[in-house]
Short mmCIF file of C-alpha atoms in Angstrom, two decimals:
data_model
loop_
_atom_site.label_atom_id
_atom_site.label_comp_id
_atom_site.label_asym_id
_atom_site.label_seq_id
_atom_site.Cartn_x
_atom_site.Cartn_y
_atom_site.Cartn_z
CA UNK A 1 -19.04 -3.74 25.70
CA UNK A 2 -15.06 -2.58 25.09
CA UNK A 3 -13.68 -5.00 22.33
CA UNK A 4 -9.80 -6.13 22.25
CA UNK A 5 -8.14 -4.98 19.08
CA UNK A 6 -5.40 -6.65 17.44
CA UNK A 7 -3.00 -5.10 14.47
CA UNK A 8 -0.86 -7.50 12.36
CA UNK A 9 1.74 -5.44 9.84
CA UNK A 10 4.02 -2.67 11.16
CA UNK A 11 5.35 -1.23 7.57
CA UNK A 12 5.63 2.74 6.67
CA UNK A 13 2.32 2.15 6.82
CA UNK A 14 0.95 0.09 9.10
CA UNK A 15 2.71 1.39 12.33
CA UNK A 16 0.99 4.74 11.13
CA UNK A 17 -1.59 3.32 11.43
CA UNK A 18 -1.38 1.15 14.17
CA UNK A 19 -0.25 4.27 16.48
CA UNK A 20 -3.59 6.03 15.54
CA UNK A 21 -5.60 3.37 16.67
CA UNK A 22 -3.69 3.39 20.14
CA UNK A 23 -3.92 7.10 20.65
CA UNK A 24 -7.81 6.64 20.01
CA UNK A 25 -8.07 3.01 22.98
CA UNK A 26 -6.23 5.00 24.97
CA UNK A 27 -8.44 8.53 25.04
CA UNK A 28 -11.37 6.31 24.99
CA UNK A 29 -10.22 3.78 27.91
CA UNK A 30 -10.58 1.06 26.25
CA UNK A 31 -7.93 -2.12 26.56
CA UNK A 32 -4.64 -1.39 24.58
CA UNK A 33 -4.01 -2.40 21.28
CA UNK A 34 -2.01 -5.70 20.84
CA UNK A 35 0.23 -6.24 18.24
CA UNK A 36 2.51 -8.59 16.55
CA UNK A 37 4.53 -8.22 13.11
CA UNK A 38 7.07 -10.24 11.41
CA UNK A 39 9.71 -8.30 12.98
CA UNK A 40 8.42 -7.03 16.69
CA UNK A 41 11.42 -4.68 17.38
CA UNK A 42 9.32 -2.14 14.42
CA UNK A 43 6.81 -2.14 17.31
CA UNK A 44 8.87 -0.36 19.75
CA UNK A 45 7.41 2.94 19.62
CA UNK A 46 3.47 1.75 19.38
CA UNK A 47 4.83 0.08 22.93
CA UNK A 48 6.15 2.60 24.13
CA UNK A 49 2.71 4.36 23.30
CA UNK A 50 1.15 1.57 25.74
CA UNK A 51 0.45 -0.84 23.37
CA UNK A 52 0.94 -4.38 24.09
CA UNK A 53 3.73 -7.04 21.74
CA UNK A 54 2.05 -10.58 21.23
CA UNK A 55 5.28 -12.94 19.82
CA UNK A 56 3.36 -13.95 16.77
CA UNK A 57 0.05 -14.18 14.71
CA UNK A 58 -1.38 -16.93 16.48
CA UNK A 59 -0.95 -15.51 19.75
CA UNK A 60 -2.47 -12.02 18.37
CA UNK A 61 -5.68 -14.23 17.36
CA UNK A 62 -6.00 -16.15 20.21
CA UNK A 63 -5.71 -12.60 22.58
CA UNK A 64 -8.11 -10.43 19.86
CA UNK A 65 -11.83 -9.76 18.91
CA UNK A 66 -10.82 -7.81 16.19
CA UNK A 67 -7.55 -8.07 13.96
CA UNK A 68 -6.31 -5.44 11.67
CA UNK A 69 -3.76 -6.22 8.95
CA UNK A 70 -1.30 -4.10 6.73
CA UNK A 71 0.80 -6.38 5.21
CA UNK A 72 3.07 -6.24 1.71
CA UNK A 73 6.03 -7.28 1.02
CA UNK A 74 9.60 -5.23 1.00
CA UNK A 75 12.87 -4.43 -0.69
CA UNK A 76 15.87 -6.71 0.90
CA UNK A 77 19.13 -5.22 0.68
CA UNK A 78 21.90 -7.70 0.27
CA UNK A 79 25.39 -5.64 -0.20
CA UNK A 80 24.44 -3.49 -2.71
CA UNK A 81 21.74 -5.56 -3.63
CA UNK A 82 18.43 -4.56 -3.54
CA UNK A 83 15.59 -7.36 -4.29
CA UNK A 84 11.85 -7.95 -4.08
CA UNK A 85 10.56 -11.32 -2.13
CA UNK A 86 9.53 -14.37 -4.45
CA UNK A 87 6.37 -14.22 -2.72
CA UNK A 88 3.44 -10.96 -3.03
CA UNK A 89 1.05 -9.58 -0.76
CA UNK A 90 -1.45 -11.93 -1.43
CA UNK A 91 0.60 -15.37 -0.33
CA UNK A 92 1.44 -13.58 2.82
CA UNK A 93 -2.72 -12.56 3.27
CA UNK A 94 -3.51 -16.41 2.28
CA UNK A 95 -0.60 -17.35 5.04
CA UNK A 96 -2.89 -15.50 8.01
CA UNK A 97 -5.65 -16.93 7.28
CA UNK A 98 -4.51 -20.19 7.28
CA UNK A 99 -2.75 -19.61 11.11
CA UNK A 100 -5.84 -17.64 11.75
CA UNK A 101 -7.91 -21.11 11.04
CA UNK A 102 -5.29 -23.31 12.46
CA UNK A 103 -5.86 -21.54 15.75
CA UNK A 104 -6.67 -23.52 18.86
CA UNK A 105 -8.94 -20.35 20.02
CA UNK A 106 -12.76 -19.85 19.40
CA UNK A 107 -12.82 -18.11 15.93
CA UNK A 108 -16.96 -17.35 16.43
CA UNK A 109 -17.59 -13.68 16.36
CA UNK A 110 -14.01 -12.89 15.52
CA UNK A 111 -13.29 -10.20 12.54
CA UNK A 112 -10.30 -9.88 10.27
CA UNK A 113 -9.99 -6.58 8.45
CA UNK A 114 -7.63 -6.62 5.85
CA UNK A 115 -6.22 -3.01 4.44
CA UNK A 116 -3.77 -4.20 1.93
CA UNK A 117 -3.88 -4.51 -1.82
CA UNK A 118 -4.67 -8.09 -2.59
CA UNK A 119 -6.44 -9.60 -5.80
CA UNK A 120 -10.29 -10.08 -5.29
CA UNK A 121 -10.11 -13.50 -5.84
CA UNK A 122 -8.07 -13.31 -2.39
CA UNK A 123 -10.70 -11.13 -0.54
CA UNK A 124 -13.30 -13.74 -1.59
CA UNK A 125 -11.18 -16.72 -0.59
CA UNK A 126 -10.31 -15.42 2.55
CA UNK A 127 -14.10 -14.68 3.50
CA UNK A 128 -15.12 -17.99 2.96
CA UNK A 129 -12.37 -19.88 4.43
CA UNK A 130 -12.84 -17.53 7.44
CA UNK A 131 -17.11 -18.08 7.24
CA UNK A 132 -16.54 -21.51 7.75
CA UNK A 133 -14.87 -20.89 11.56
CA UNK A 134 -17.48 -18.62 12.00
CA UNK A 135 -15.04 -15.59 11.52
CA UNK A 136 -15.53 -12.45 9.75
CA UNK A 137 -13.61 -11.29 7.28
CA UNK A 138 -13.79 -7.44 6.13
CA UNK A 139 -11.66 -6.05 2.48
CA UNK A 140 -10.76 -2.77 3.42
CA UNK A 141 -8.04 -1.67 1.35
CA UNK A 142 -6.81 2.01 2.10
CA UNK A 143 -6.31 5.07 -0.14
CA UNK A 144 -3.46 7.47 0.94
CA UNK A 145 0.57 7.15 1.24
CA UNK A 146 2.64 6.96 4.86
CA UNK A 147 2.36 10.53 5.58
CA UNK A 148 -0.94 10.54 5.12
CA UNK A 149 -1.68 7.33 7.18
CA UNK A 150 0.27 9.17 10.02
CA UNK A 151 -1.72 11.88 9.95
CA UNK A 152 -5.43 9.41 10.22
CA UNK A 153 -6.32 10.61 7.03
CA UNK A 154 -6.49 7.73 5.26
CA UNK A 155 -10.23 6.85 2.78
CA UNK A 156 -11.01 3.03 2.98
CA UNK A 157 -13.09 1.48 0.85
CA UNK A 158 -14.70 -1.08 2.85
CA UNK A 159 -16.65 -4.18 2.27
CA UNK A 160 -17.64 -7.39 4.51
CA UNK A 161 -21.38 -7.76 6.39
CA UNK A 162 -23.07 -4.72 7.14
CA UNK A 163 -23.04 -5.70 11.48
CA UNK A 164 -19.10 -6.18 11.09
CA UNK A 165 -19.08 -3.17 8.89
CA UNK A 166 -20.38 -1.44 11.71
CA UNK A 167 -18.37 -2.98 14.66
CA UNK A 168 -15.14 -1.53 12.73
CA UNK A 169 -15.96 1.60 11.53
CA UNK A 170 -15.77 2.98 15.33
CA UNK A 171 -12.50 1.92 15.31
CA UNK A 172 -11.80 3.95 11.78
CA UNK A 173 -13.56 7.01 11.30
CA UNK A 174 -11.76 9.69 12.56
CA UNK A 175 -9.44 7.53 13.80
CA UNK A 176 -7.45 6.16 11.04
CA UNK A 177 -8.91 7.38 7.94
CA UNK A 178 -11.01 10.48 7.01
CA UNK A 179 -13.62 8.30 5.31
CA UNK A 180 -14.86 5.52 4.37
CA UNK A 181 -15.94 4.19 1.34
CA UNK A 182 -18.96 1.66 1.68
CA UNK A 183 -18.59 -1.40 -0.91
CA UNK A 184 -21.25 -3.10 0.71
CA UNK A 185 -21.03 -7.20 1.34
CA UNK A 186 -19.13 -8.37 -1.87
CA UNK A 187 -15.63 -8.19 -0.30
CA UNK A 188 -14.10 -8.41 -4.15
CA UNK A 189 -15.74 -4.47 -4.67
CA UNK A 190 -13.66 -3.00 -2.14
CA UNK A 191 -10.07 -4.69 -3.84
CA UNK A 192 -11.21 -4.12 -7.73
CA UNK A 193 -11.75 -0.21 -6.01
CA UNK A 194 -8.34 -0.63 -5.02
CA UNK A 195 -7.04 -1.56 -8.56
CA UNK A 196 -9.34 1.00 -9.66
CA UNK A 197 -7.74 3.76 -7.86
CA UNK A 198 -3.97 2.43 -8.65
CA UNK A 199 -5.15 2.68 -12.35
CA UNK A 200 -5.48 6.50 -11.86
CA UNK A 201 -2.49 6.59 -9.85
CA UNK A 202 -0.37 5.48 -12.05
CA UNK A 203 -2.26 6.93 -14.80
CA UNK A 204 -1.26 10.08 -13.54
CA UNK A 205 2.33 9.75 -12.82
CA UNK A 206 2.54 8.37 -16.62
CA UNK A 207 0.60 11.96 -18.41
CA UNK A 208 3.06 13.50 -15.70
CA UNK A 209 6.15 12.04 -17.16
CA UNK A 210 5.36 12.42 -20.38
CA UNK A 211 4.49 15.77 -19.44
CA UNK A 212 7.44 16.72 -17.42
CA UNK A 213 9.85 15.36 -20.49
CA UNK A 214 7.81 17.35 -22.78
CA UNK A 215 8.64 20.69 -20.68
CA UNK A 216 12.62 19.44 -20.82
CA UNK A 217 13.00 18.93 -24.48
CA UNK A 218 10.93 22.45 -25.19
CA UNK A 219 12.71 24.43 -22.70
CA UNK A 220 9.56 25.09 -20.91
CA UNK A 221 10.44 24.17 -17.82
CA UNK A 222 9.71 21.42 -14.78
CA UNK A 223 8.98 24.45 -12.26
CA UNK A 224 6.55 26.58 -14.38
CA UNK A 225 4.85 23.13 -15.40
CA UNK A 226 4.52 22.10 -11.91
CA UNK A 227 3.29 25.59 -10.65
CA UNK A 228 0.63 25.10 -13.24
CA UNK A 229 -0.04 21.65 -11.99
CA UNK A 230 -0.65 22.88 -8.18
CA UNK A 231 -2.82 26.02 -9.41
CA UNK A 232 -5.18 23.93 -11.73
CA UNK A 233 -5.20 20.86 -10.03
CA UNK A 234 -4.37 20.88 -6.63
CA UNK A 235 -1.74 19.24 -3.82
CA UNK A 236 -2.48 15.72 -4.74
CA UNK A 237 -0.95 16.24 -8.45
CA UNK A 238 1.16 18.72 -7.44
CA UNK A 239 2.77 16.03 -4.91
CA UNK A 240 2.89 13.43 -7.52
CA UNK A 241 5.16 15.75 -10.15
CA UNK A 242 6.84 16.80 -7.10
CA UNK A 243 8.05 12.76 -7.02
CA UNK A 244 9.42 13.34 -10.56
CA UNK A 245 10.96 17.00 -9.88
CA UNK A 246 12.58 16.11 -6.87
CA UNK A 247 14.67 13.10 -7.77
CA UNK A 248 12.09 11.10 -5.72
CA UNK A 249 11.34 8.30 -8.58
CA UNK A 250 15.22 6.92 -8.26
CA UNK A 251 16.12 7.90 -4.28
CA UNK A 252 19.78 7.25 -2.71
CA UNK A 253 20.02 4.00 -1.68
CA UNK A 254 20.33 3.12 1.94
CA UNK A 255 24.31 3.14 2.28
CA UNK A 256 23.52 6.91 0.35
CA UNK A 257 21.09 8.18 3.46
CA UNK A 258 18.01 7.30 1.44
CA UNK A 259 14.96 5.75 2.90
CA UNK A 260 13.21 3.15 0.80
CA UNK A 261 10.49 4.59 -2.07
CA UNK A 262 7.30 4.95 -1.22
CA UNK A 263 5.18 2.89 -2.99
CA UNK A 264 7.96 0.82 -4.76
CA UNK A 265 8.03 0.38 -8.62
CA UNK A 266 8.43 -3.64 -8.46
CA UNK A 267 4.32 -3.51 -6.21
CA UNK A 268 3.31 -0.66 -8.66
CA UNK A 269 3.89 -3.28 -11.48
CA UNK A 270 2.60 -5.86 -9.65
CA UNK A 271 -0.96 -3.73 -9.38
CA UNK A 272 -1.13 -3.20 -12.58
CA UNK A 273 -1.00 -6.76 -13.74
CA UNK A 274 -3.71 -7.65 -11.64
CA UNK A 275 -5.51 -4.71 -13.24
CA UNK A 276 -4.65 -6.05 -16.74
CA UNK A 277 -5.05 -9.23 -15.87
CA UNK A 278 -8.87 -8.59 -14.73
CA UNK A 279 -9.53 -5.94 -17.43
CA UNK A 280 -8.89 -8.56 -19.97
CA UNK A 281 -11.12 -11.25 -18.66
CA UNK A 282 -13.74 -8.89 -18.30
CA UNK A 283 -13.58 -7.67 -22.68
CA UNK A 284 -11.85 -4.17 -21.90
CA UNK A 285 -8.14 -2.69 -22.38
CA UNK A 286 -6.23 -0.36 -20.39
CA UNK A 287 -3.92 1.44 -22.73
CA UNK A 288 -2.29 4.04 -20.39
CA UNK A 289 -1.48 1.43 -17.96
CA UNK A 290 -0.37 -0.90 -20.35
CA UNK A 291 2.17 1.93 -21.36
CA UNK A 292 3.21 3.04 -17.65
CA UNK A 293 3.24 -0.95 -17.12
CA UNK A 294 5.97 -0.90 -19.67
CA UNK A 295 7.92 2.03 -19.35
CA UNK A 296 8.05 0.98 -15.24
CA UNK A 297 9.65 -2.81 -15.92
CA UNK A 298 12.39 -1.38 -18.23
CA UNK A 299 13.21 1.27 -15.45
CA UNK A 300 13.69 -1.57 -13.26
CA UNK A 301 15.91 -3.77 -15.46
CA UNK A 302 17.96 -0.75 -15.67
CA UNK A 303 18.10 0.59 -12.39
CA UNK A 304 17.20 -2.18 -9.93
CA UNK A 305 14.25 -2.14 -7.59
CA UNK A 306 15.26 0.97 -5.78
CA UNK A 307 12.19 3.22 -7.50
CA UNK A 308 9.70 4.30 -7.00
CA UNK A 309 6.13 4.03 -8.80
CA UNK A 310 7.45 7.33 -10.62
CA UNK A 311 10.15 5.52 -12.50
CA UNK A 312 8.45 5.47 -15.76
CA UNK A 313 9.68 9.04 -16.20
CA UNK A 314 13.58 8.02 -16.22
CA UNK A 315 11.99 5.62 -19.14
CA UNK A 316 10.32 8.34 -20.62
CA UNK A 317 13.73 10.42 -20.64
CA UNK A 318 15.55 8.08 -21.89
CA UNK A 319 13.11 7.90 -24.84
CA UNK A 320 13.63 11.41 -25.41
CA UNK A 321 17.55 11.32 -25.59
CA UNK A 322 18.05 12.02 -22.24
CA UNK A 323 19.74 10.36 -19.12
CA UNK A 324 17.91 7.92 -16.81
CA UNK A 325 18.45 10.49 -13.90
CA UNK A 326 17.89 13.75 -13.66
CA UNK A 327 19.61 16.50 -11.73
CA UNK A 328 17.68 15.67 -8.29
CA UNK A 329 17.81 12.11 -8.13
CA UNK A 330 20.98 9.49 -7.75
CA UNK A 331 23.07 8.99 -9.59
CA UNK A 332 23.26 4.58 -10.48
CA UNK A 333 23.82 2.19 -7.80
CA UNK A 334 27.18 3.48 -6.96
#
């Protein structure tokens, strides 16, 4: 039996994921995707592809059997000032769960699949609250940037009841993602893997930042270092290196023709705080993450919020007596 699929969250990741899902449903002759977003206008391309808009999240819940969510917080711009809202991704998801529970529709058998990066305790709370009304929560954070999402090649770390995982698998594997890592029934495990994955990503960026500053100070040269990184470690680490050498660590502002940073420094700091707090609670430490967090925090204090998670490179440059900005980045907030 065909199930009605819903989608909420059309940011840089969510839109690409939702488009791939709608194309799959259409190709399989299944009912069109229903979608909603805080700003429905962002779904114009999704509507053009045949998906159906819902005015709000409550309406989406009523209309759908399975609801995927990809939520987050975004940089706000007022004139030339860029800020981060005083809410977190966890706050947004908790609000959506509350709206689901306040719905006048029956929730028996409904499945909520969250693909965002949230704290393990938030996942556990969502699962417990929804279960009380007969609904199921699946924690399924994804690995990959927005171009990977658009290409349908994300990695899903999925946890929840086994039967529910099997139900959503056909809408995920080879649709929005290239693989699924089955994390079992404990939804905390998916969130922990995502946080651990971000420890690796941030640590790679920290080490690459240090290596590039070393290459510049010794006149070795960044281009030769990046060529070595590509040949030795492959395209993933090469792409991380490119975020430094291309200047993407401090991209142009909107009024300069720039685009939002791929992984905003503020969000990376939020994920690092989660990681550091969890590590401390379990009697271990993350020294590289601590250095990266300190440098990225100082980068935000110096250059504002329009920074990528690779901006610890700018701080490392300053510590070595160089300018925060390299030749390819913006030159400040002008």
